[in-house]
């Protein structure tokens, strides 16, 4: 019995390691490897801001989950986007569908990004589905990942910090 116990402990460890390291056919990574993953799937590398903590992709289902260090705003040529701490979607070649955790500002309103598609790579156009409408944007706007910014910096820009004198606070 004393000889069997260490063997059982070792066996349990061997079976536990793949689960703890993201085994089971799931691709796990962060930062640079995520950019490579997007390129391998025919998408521009800068779709998600630089604040990537980690990601998981299940190749059999295409389910992609990207975890950011924090919620953030990002500026693209096409406008302002908001990212939850976790962004999910179904990844296939040239497309990300069923997106959750990503919103795009349009005419001072926020719309959830439902999906994106590059139907013809030679066109240089990426199609964004924002629920009520679809936007055709230049793929080049998403080649380099933007920085993840807090709300004030993203909305007002680096040179224009919000001024405190426009907010009236009653301290009584």
PDB file of C-alpha atoms in Angstrom:
ATOM      1  CA  UNK A   1       0.000   0.000   0.000  1.00  0.00           C
ATOM      2  CA  UNK A   2       2.860   2.395   0.840  1.00  0.00           C
ATOM      3  CA  UNK A   3       4.351   1.840  -2.636  1.00  0.00           C
ATOM      4  CA  UNK A   4       1.039   2.412  -4.411  1.00  0.00           C
ATOM      5  CA  UNK A   5       0.308   5.790  -2.774  1.00  0.00           C
ATOM      6  CA  UNK A   6       3.197   7.732  -4.419  1.00  0.00           C
ATOM      7  CA  UNK A   7       2.286   6.177  -7.772  1.00  0.00           C
ATOM      8  CA  UNK A   8      -1.344   7.304  -7.418  1.00  0.00           C
ATOM      9  CA  UNK A   9      -0.224  10.817  -6.459  1.00  0.00           C
ATOM     10  CA  UNK A  10       2.021  10.976  -9.539  1.00  0.00           C
ATOM     11  CA  UNK A  11      -0.777   9.661 -11.742  1.00  0.00           C
ATOM     12  CA  UNK A  12      -3.184  12.303 -10.403  1.00  0.00           C
ATOM     13  CA  UNK A  13      -0.608  15.015 -11.100  1.00  0.00           C
ATOM     14  CA  UNK A  14      -0.089  13.824 -14.682  1.00  0.00           C
ATOM     15  CA  UNK A  15      -3.843  14.001 -15.360  1.00  0.00           C
ATOM     16  CA  UNK A  16      -4.244  17.374 -13.620  1.00  0.00           C
ATOM     17  CA  UNK A  17      -1.469  19.181 -15.534  1.00  0.00           C
ATOM     18  CA  UNK A  18      -3.153  19.304 -18.975  1.00  0.00           C
ATOM     19  CA  UNK A  19      -6.345  20.732 -17.449  1.00  0.00           C
ATOM     20  CA  UNK A  20      -4.453  23.396 -15.513  1.00  0.00           C
ATOM     21  CA  UNK A  21      -2.369  24.442 -18.507  1.00  0.00           C
ATOM     22  CA  UNK A  22      -5.304  24.868 -20.880  1.00  0.00           C
ATOM     23  CA  UNK A  23      -5.034  21.394 -22.372  1.00  0.00           C
ATOM     24  CA  UNK A  24      -7.767  19.525 -24.126  1.00  0.00           C
ATOM     25  CA  UNK A  25      -7.143  21.096 -27.543  1.00  0.00           C
ATOM     26  CA  UNK A  26      -7.460  24.693 -26.375  1.00  0.00           C
ATOM     27  CA  UNK A  27      -4.914  27.206 -27.664  1.00  0.00           C
ATOM     28  CA  UNK A  28      -3.809  29.503 -24.844  1.00  0.00           C
ATOM     29  CA  UNK A  29      -1.615  32.579 -25.115  1.00  0.00           C
ATOM     30  CA  UNK A  30      -1.248  36.317 -24.736  1.00  0.00           C
ATOM     31  CA  UNK A  31      -0.172  39.517 -26.479  1.00  0.00           C
ATOM     32  CA  UNK A  32       2.040  38.817 -29.495  1.00  0.00           C
ATOM     33  CA  UNK A  33       0.764  35.275 -30.076  1.00  0.00           C
ATOM     34  CA  UNK A  34      -2.792  36.660 -30.230  1.00  0.00           C
ATOM     35  CA  UNK A  35      -1.785  39.030 -33.043  1.00  0.00           C
ATOM     36  CA  UNK A  36      -0.300  36.057 -34.906  1.00  0.00           C
ATOM     37  CA  UNK A  37      -3.501  34.085 -34.331  1.00  0.00           C
ATOM     38  CA  UNK A  38      -5.619  36.859 -35.886  1.00  0.00           C
ATOM     39  CA  UNK A  39      -3.319  37.039 -38.923  1.00  0.00           C
ATOM     40  CA  UNK A  40      -3.496  33.250 -39.339  1.00  0.00           C
ATOM     41  CA  UNK A  41      -7.287  33.573 -39.455  1.00  0.00           C
ATOM     42  CA  UNK A  42      -7.164  36.311 -42.117  1.00  0.00           C
ATOM     43  CA  UNK A  43      -7.962  39.182 -39.741  1.00  0.00           C
ATOM     44  CA  UNK A  44      -5.948  42.326 -38.979  1.00  0.00           C
ATOM     45  CA  UNK A  45      -3.713  42.078 -35.897  1.00  0.00           C
ATOM     46  CA  UNK A  46      -4.990  45.256 -34.242  1.00  0.00           C
ATOM     47  CA  UNK A  47      -8.649  44.408 -33.664  1.00  0.00           C
ATOM     48  CA  UNK A  48      -8.217  44.197 -29.879  1.00  0.00           C
ATOM     49  CA  UNK A  49      -6.207  46.796 -27.887  1.00  0.00           C
ATOM     50  CA  UNK A  50      -2.754  46.105 -26.473  1.00  0.00           C
ATOM     51  CA  UNK A  51      -4.047  45.296 -22.961  1.00  0.00           C
ATOM     52  CA  UNK A  52      -4.411  41.550 -23.601  1.00  0.00           C
ATOM     53  CA  UNK A  53      -3.802  39.503 -20.486  1.00  0.00           C
ATOM     54  CA  UNK A  54      -4.526  36.119 -22.074  1.00  0.00           C
ATOM     55  CA  UNK A  55      -6.752  34.344 -24.569  1.00  0.00           C
ATOM     56  CA  UNK A  56      -8.209  30.896 -25.204  1.00  0.00           C
ATOM     57  CA  UNK A  57      -9.309  29.433 -28.522  1.00  0.00           C
ATOM     58  CA  UNK A  58     -11.098  26.128 -28.873  1.00  0.00           C
ATOM     59  CA  UNK A  59     -10.199  25.083 -32.452  1.00  0.00           C
ATOM     60  CA  UNK A  60     -13.034  22.553 -32.656  1.00  0.00           C
ATOM     61  CA  UNK A  61     -15.799  25.083 -31.884  1.00  0.00           C
ATOM     62  CA  UNK A  62     -13.990  28.316 -32.827  1.00  0.00           C
ATOM     63  CA  UNK A  63     -14.896  29.870 -29.481  1.00  0.00           C
ATOM     64  CA  UNK A  64     -12.413  32.648 -28.722  1.00  0.00           C
ATOM     65  CA  UNK A  65     -12.179  34.331 -25.333  1.00  0.00           C
ATOM     66  CA  UNK A  66      -9.836  37.298 -24.841  1.00  0.00           C
ATOM     67  CA  UNK A  67      -9.164  38.635 -21.356  1.00  0.00           C
ATOM     68  CA  UNK A  68      -7.917  42.209 -21.006  1.00  0.00           C
ATOM     69  CA  UNK A  69      -6.108  43.656 -18.007  1.00  0.00           C
ATOM     70  CA  UNK A  70      -9.060  46.016 -17.492  1.00  0.00           C
ATOM     71  CA  UNK A  71     -12.061  47.475 -19.289  1.00  0.00           C
ATOM     72  CA  UNK A  72     -10.955  50.145 -21.698  1.00  0.00           C
ATOM     73  CA  UNK A  73     -11.608  52.451 -24.598  1.00  0.00           C
ATOM     74  CA  UNK A  74      -9.593  52.391 -27.806  1.00  0.00           C
ATOM     75  CA  UNK A  75      -9.396  54.865 -30.660  1.00  0.00           C
ATOM     76  CA  UNK A  76      -9.272  53.605 -34.213  1.00  0.00           C
ATOM     77  CA  UNK A  77      -9.374  55.682 -37.388  1.00  0.00           C
ATOM     78  CA  UNK A  78     -13.015  54.676 -37.529  1.00  0.00           C
ATOM     79  CA  UNK A  79     -13.896  56.042 -34.099  1.00  0.00           C
ATOM     80  CA  UNK A  80     -14.096  55.048 -30.475  1.00  0.00           C
ATOM     81  CA  UNK A  81     -14.607  51.505 -29.187  1.00  0.00           C
ATOM     82  CA  UNK A  82     -15.256  50.144 -25.696  1.00  0.00           C
ATOM     83  CA  UNK A  83     -14.037  46.734 -24.541  1.00  0.00           C
ATOM     84  CA  UNK A  84     -15.235  44.804 -21.504  1.00  0.00           C
ATOM     85  CA  UNK A  85     -12.612  42.943 -19.519  1.00  0.00           C
ATOM     86  CA  UNK A  86     -13.615  39.767 -21.413  1.00  0.00           C
ATOM     87  CA  UNK A  87     -14.403  39.736 -25.147  1.00  0.00           C
ATOM     88  CA  UNK A  88     -15.857  36.575 -26.706  1.00  0.00           C
ATOM     89  CA  UNK A  89     -16.756  35.472 -30.191  1.00  0.00           C
ATOM     90  CA  UNK A  90     -16.659  32.609 -32.664  1.00  0.00           C
ATOM     91  CA  UNK A  91     -13.519  32.792 -34.780  1.00  0.00           C
ATOM     92  CA  UNK A  92     -13.397  31.451 -38.317  1.00  0.00           C
ATOM     93  CA  UNK A  93     -11.279  32.409 -41.295  1.00  0.00           C
ATOM     94  CA  UNK A  94     -11.886  36.100 -42.064  1.00  0.00           C
ATOM     95  CA  UNK A  95     -14.667  36.447 -39.500  1.00  0.00           C
ATOM     96  CA  UNK A  96     -15.524  36.884 -35.847  1.00  0.00           C
ATOM     97  CA  UNK A  97     -19.217  36.283 -35.121  1.00  0.00           C
ATOM     98  CA  UNK A  98     -21.411  36.276 -32.031  1.00  0.00           C
ATOM     99  CA  UNK A  99     -19.206  38.925 -30.438  1.00  0.00           C
ATOM    100  CA  UNK A 100     -19.853  39.883 -26.808  1.00  0.00           C
ATOM    101  CA  UNK A 101     -17.970  42.543 -24.835  1.00  0.00           C
ATOM    102  CA  UNK A 102     -17.196  45.059 -27.595  1.00  0.00           C
ATOM    103  CA  UNK A 103     -19.140  48.255 -28.391  1.00  0.00           C
ATOM    104  CA  UNK A 104     -18.660  50.962 -31.014  1.00  0.00           C
ATOM    105  CA  UNK A 105     -19.680  54.616 -30.742  1.00  0.00           C
ATOM    106  CA  UNK A 106     -21.804  55.943 -33.593  1.00  0.00           C
ATOM    107  CA  UNK A 107     -23.389  59.406 -33.530  1.00  0.00           C
ATOM    108  CA  UNK A 108     -22.971  59.694 -29.746  1.00  0.00           C
ATOM    109  CA  UNK A 109     -24.677  56.338 -29.166  1.00  0.00           C
ATOM    110  CA  UNK A 110     -23.056  53.031 -28.233  1.00  0.00           C
ATOM    111  CA  UNK A 111     -23.877  49.922 -30.253  1.00  0.00           C
ATOM    112  CA  UNK A 112     -22.687  46.382 -29.541  1.00  0.00           C
ATOM    113  CA  UNK A 113     -20.391  44.927 -32.171  1.00  0.00           C
ATOM    114  CA  UNK A 114     -22.122  41.672 -33.100  1.00  0.00           C
ATOM    115  CA  UNK A 115     -19.554  40.488 -35.614  1.00  0.00           C
ATOM    116  CA  UNK A 116     -17.039  41.376 -38.273  1.00  0.00           C
ATOM    117  CA  UNK A 117     -16.198  39.921 -41.647  1.00  0.00           C
ATOM    118  CA  UNK A 118     -13.608  40.275 -44.378  1.00  0.00           C
ATOM    119  CA  UNK A 119     -15.520  38.788 -47.307  1.00  0.00           C
ATOM    120  CA  UNK A 120     -12.943  39.733 -49.945  1.00  0.00           C
ATOM    121  CA  UNK A 121      -9.383  40.187 -48.630  1.00  0.00           C
ATOM    122  CA  UNK A 122      -8.332  41.997 -51.827  1.00  0.00           C
ATOM    123  CA  UNK A 123     -10.929  44.736 -51.192  1.00  0.00           C
ATOM    124  CA  UNK A 124      -9.168  46.032 -48.072  1.00  0.00           C
ATOM    125  CA  UNK A 125     -12.572  46.383 -46.390  1.00  0.00           C
ATOM    126  CA  UNK A 126     -13.808  44.902 -43.121  1.00  0.00           C
ATOM    127  CA  UNK A 127     -17.547  44.751 -42.451  1.00  0.00           C
ATOM    128  CA  UNK A 128     -18.711  45.477 -38.885  1.00  0.00           C
ATOM    129  CA  UNK A 129     -22.174  44.324 -37.809  1.00  0.00           C
ATOM    130  CA  UNK A 130     -23.396  46.718 -35.095  1.00  0.00           C
ATOM    131  CA  UNK A 131     -26.908  45.362 -34.846  1.00  0.00           C
ATOM    132  CA  UNK A 132     -28.991  48.045 -36.541  1.00  0.00           C
ATOM    133  CA  UNK A 133     -26.503  48.652 -39.321  1.00  0.00           C
ATOM    134  CA  UNK A 134     -23.350  47.443 -40.963  1.00  0.00           C
ATOM    135  CA  UNK A 135     -20.234  49.542 -41.403  1.00  0.00           C
ATOM    136  CA  UNK A 136     -17.627  49.120 -44.112  1.00  0.00           C
ATOM    137  CA  UNK A 137     -14.234  50.182 -42.738  1.00  0.00           C
ATOM    138  CA  UNK A 138     -10.690  50.067 -44.019  1.00  0.00           C
ATOM    139  CA  UNK A 139      -8.722  47.034 -42.828  1.00  0.00           C
ATOM    140  CA  UNK A 140      -5.666  49.300 -42.526  1.00  0.00           C
ATOM    141  CA  UNK A 141      -7.298  51.065 -39.542  1.00  0.00           C
ATOM    142  CA  UNK A 142      -6.953  47.789 -37.610  1.00  0.00           C
ATOM    143  CA  UNK A 143      -3.442  46.698 -38.574  1.00  0.00           C
ATOM    144  CA  UNK A 144      -1.770  48.035 -35.407  1.00  0.00           C
ATOM    145  CA  UNK A 145      -3.402  47.499 -32.009  1.00  0.00           C
ATOM    146  CA  UNK A 146      -4.302  50.751 -30.240  1.00  0.00           C
ATOM    147  CA  UNK A 147      -3.498  51.451 -26.615  1.00  0.00           C
ATOM    148  CA  UNK A 148      -6.089  50.665 -23.983  1.00  0.00           C
ATOM    149  CA  UNK A 149      -7.177  53.978 -22.442  1.00  0.00           C
ATOM    150  CA  UNK A 150      -9.398  55.101 -19.570  1.00  0.00           C
ATOM    151  CA  UNK A 151     -12.628  56.860 -20.551  1.00  0.00           C
ATOM    152  CA  UNK A 152     -11.502  60.479 -20.069  1.00  0.00           C
ATOM    153  CA  UNK A 153      -8.326  60.074 -22.098  1.00  0.00           C
ATOM    154  CA  UNK A 154     -10.087  58.242 -24.920  1.00  0.00           C
ATOM    155  CA  UNK A 155     -12.955  60.718 -25.139  1.00  0.00           C
ATOM    156  CA  UNK A 156     -11.082  63.985 -24.636  1.00  0.00           C
ATOM    157  CA  UNK A 157      -7.730  62.987 -26.158  1.00  0.00           C
ATOM    158  CA  UNK A 158      -4.205  63.268 -24.803  1.00  0.00           C
ATOM    159  CA  UNK A 159      -3.954  67.029 -25.249  1.00  0.00           C
ATOM    160  CA  UNK A 160      -7.356  67.826 -23.805  1.00  0.00           C
ATOM    161  CA  UNK A 161      -7.921  66.679 -20.258  1.00  0.00           C
ATOM    162  CA  UNK A 162     -11.473  67.301 -19.038  1.00  0.00           C
ATOM    163  CA  UNK A 163     -11.775  70.515 -17.099  1.00  0.00           C
ATOM    164  CA  UNK A 164     -13.199  70.288 -13.604  1.00  0.00           C
ATOM    165  CA  UNK A 165     -14.930  73.675 -13.703  1.00  0.00           C
ATOM    166  CA  UNK A 166     -17.763  72.479 -15.927  1.00  0.00           C
ATOM    167  CA  UNK A 167     -19.098  70.143 -13.245  1.00  0.00           C
ATOM    168  CA  UNK A 168     -20.968  71.692 -10.343  1.00  0.00           C
ATOM    169  CA  UNK A 169     -20.978  69.649  -7.161  1.00  0.00           C
ATOM    170  CA  UNK A 170     -23.121  70.642  -4.208  1.00  0.00           C
ATOM    171  CA  UNK A 171     -21.163  69.706  -1.075  1.00  0.00           C
ATOM    172  CA  UNK A 172     -23.817  70.737   1.443  1.00  0.00           C
TER     173      UNK A 172
END
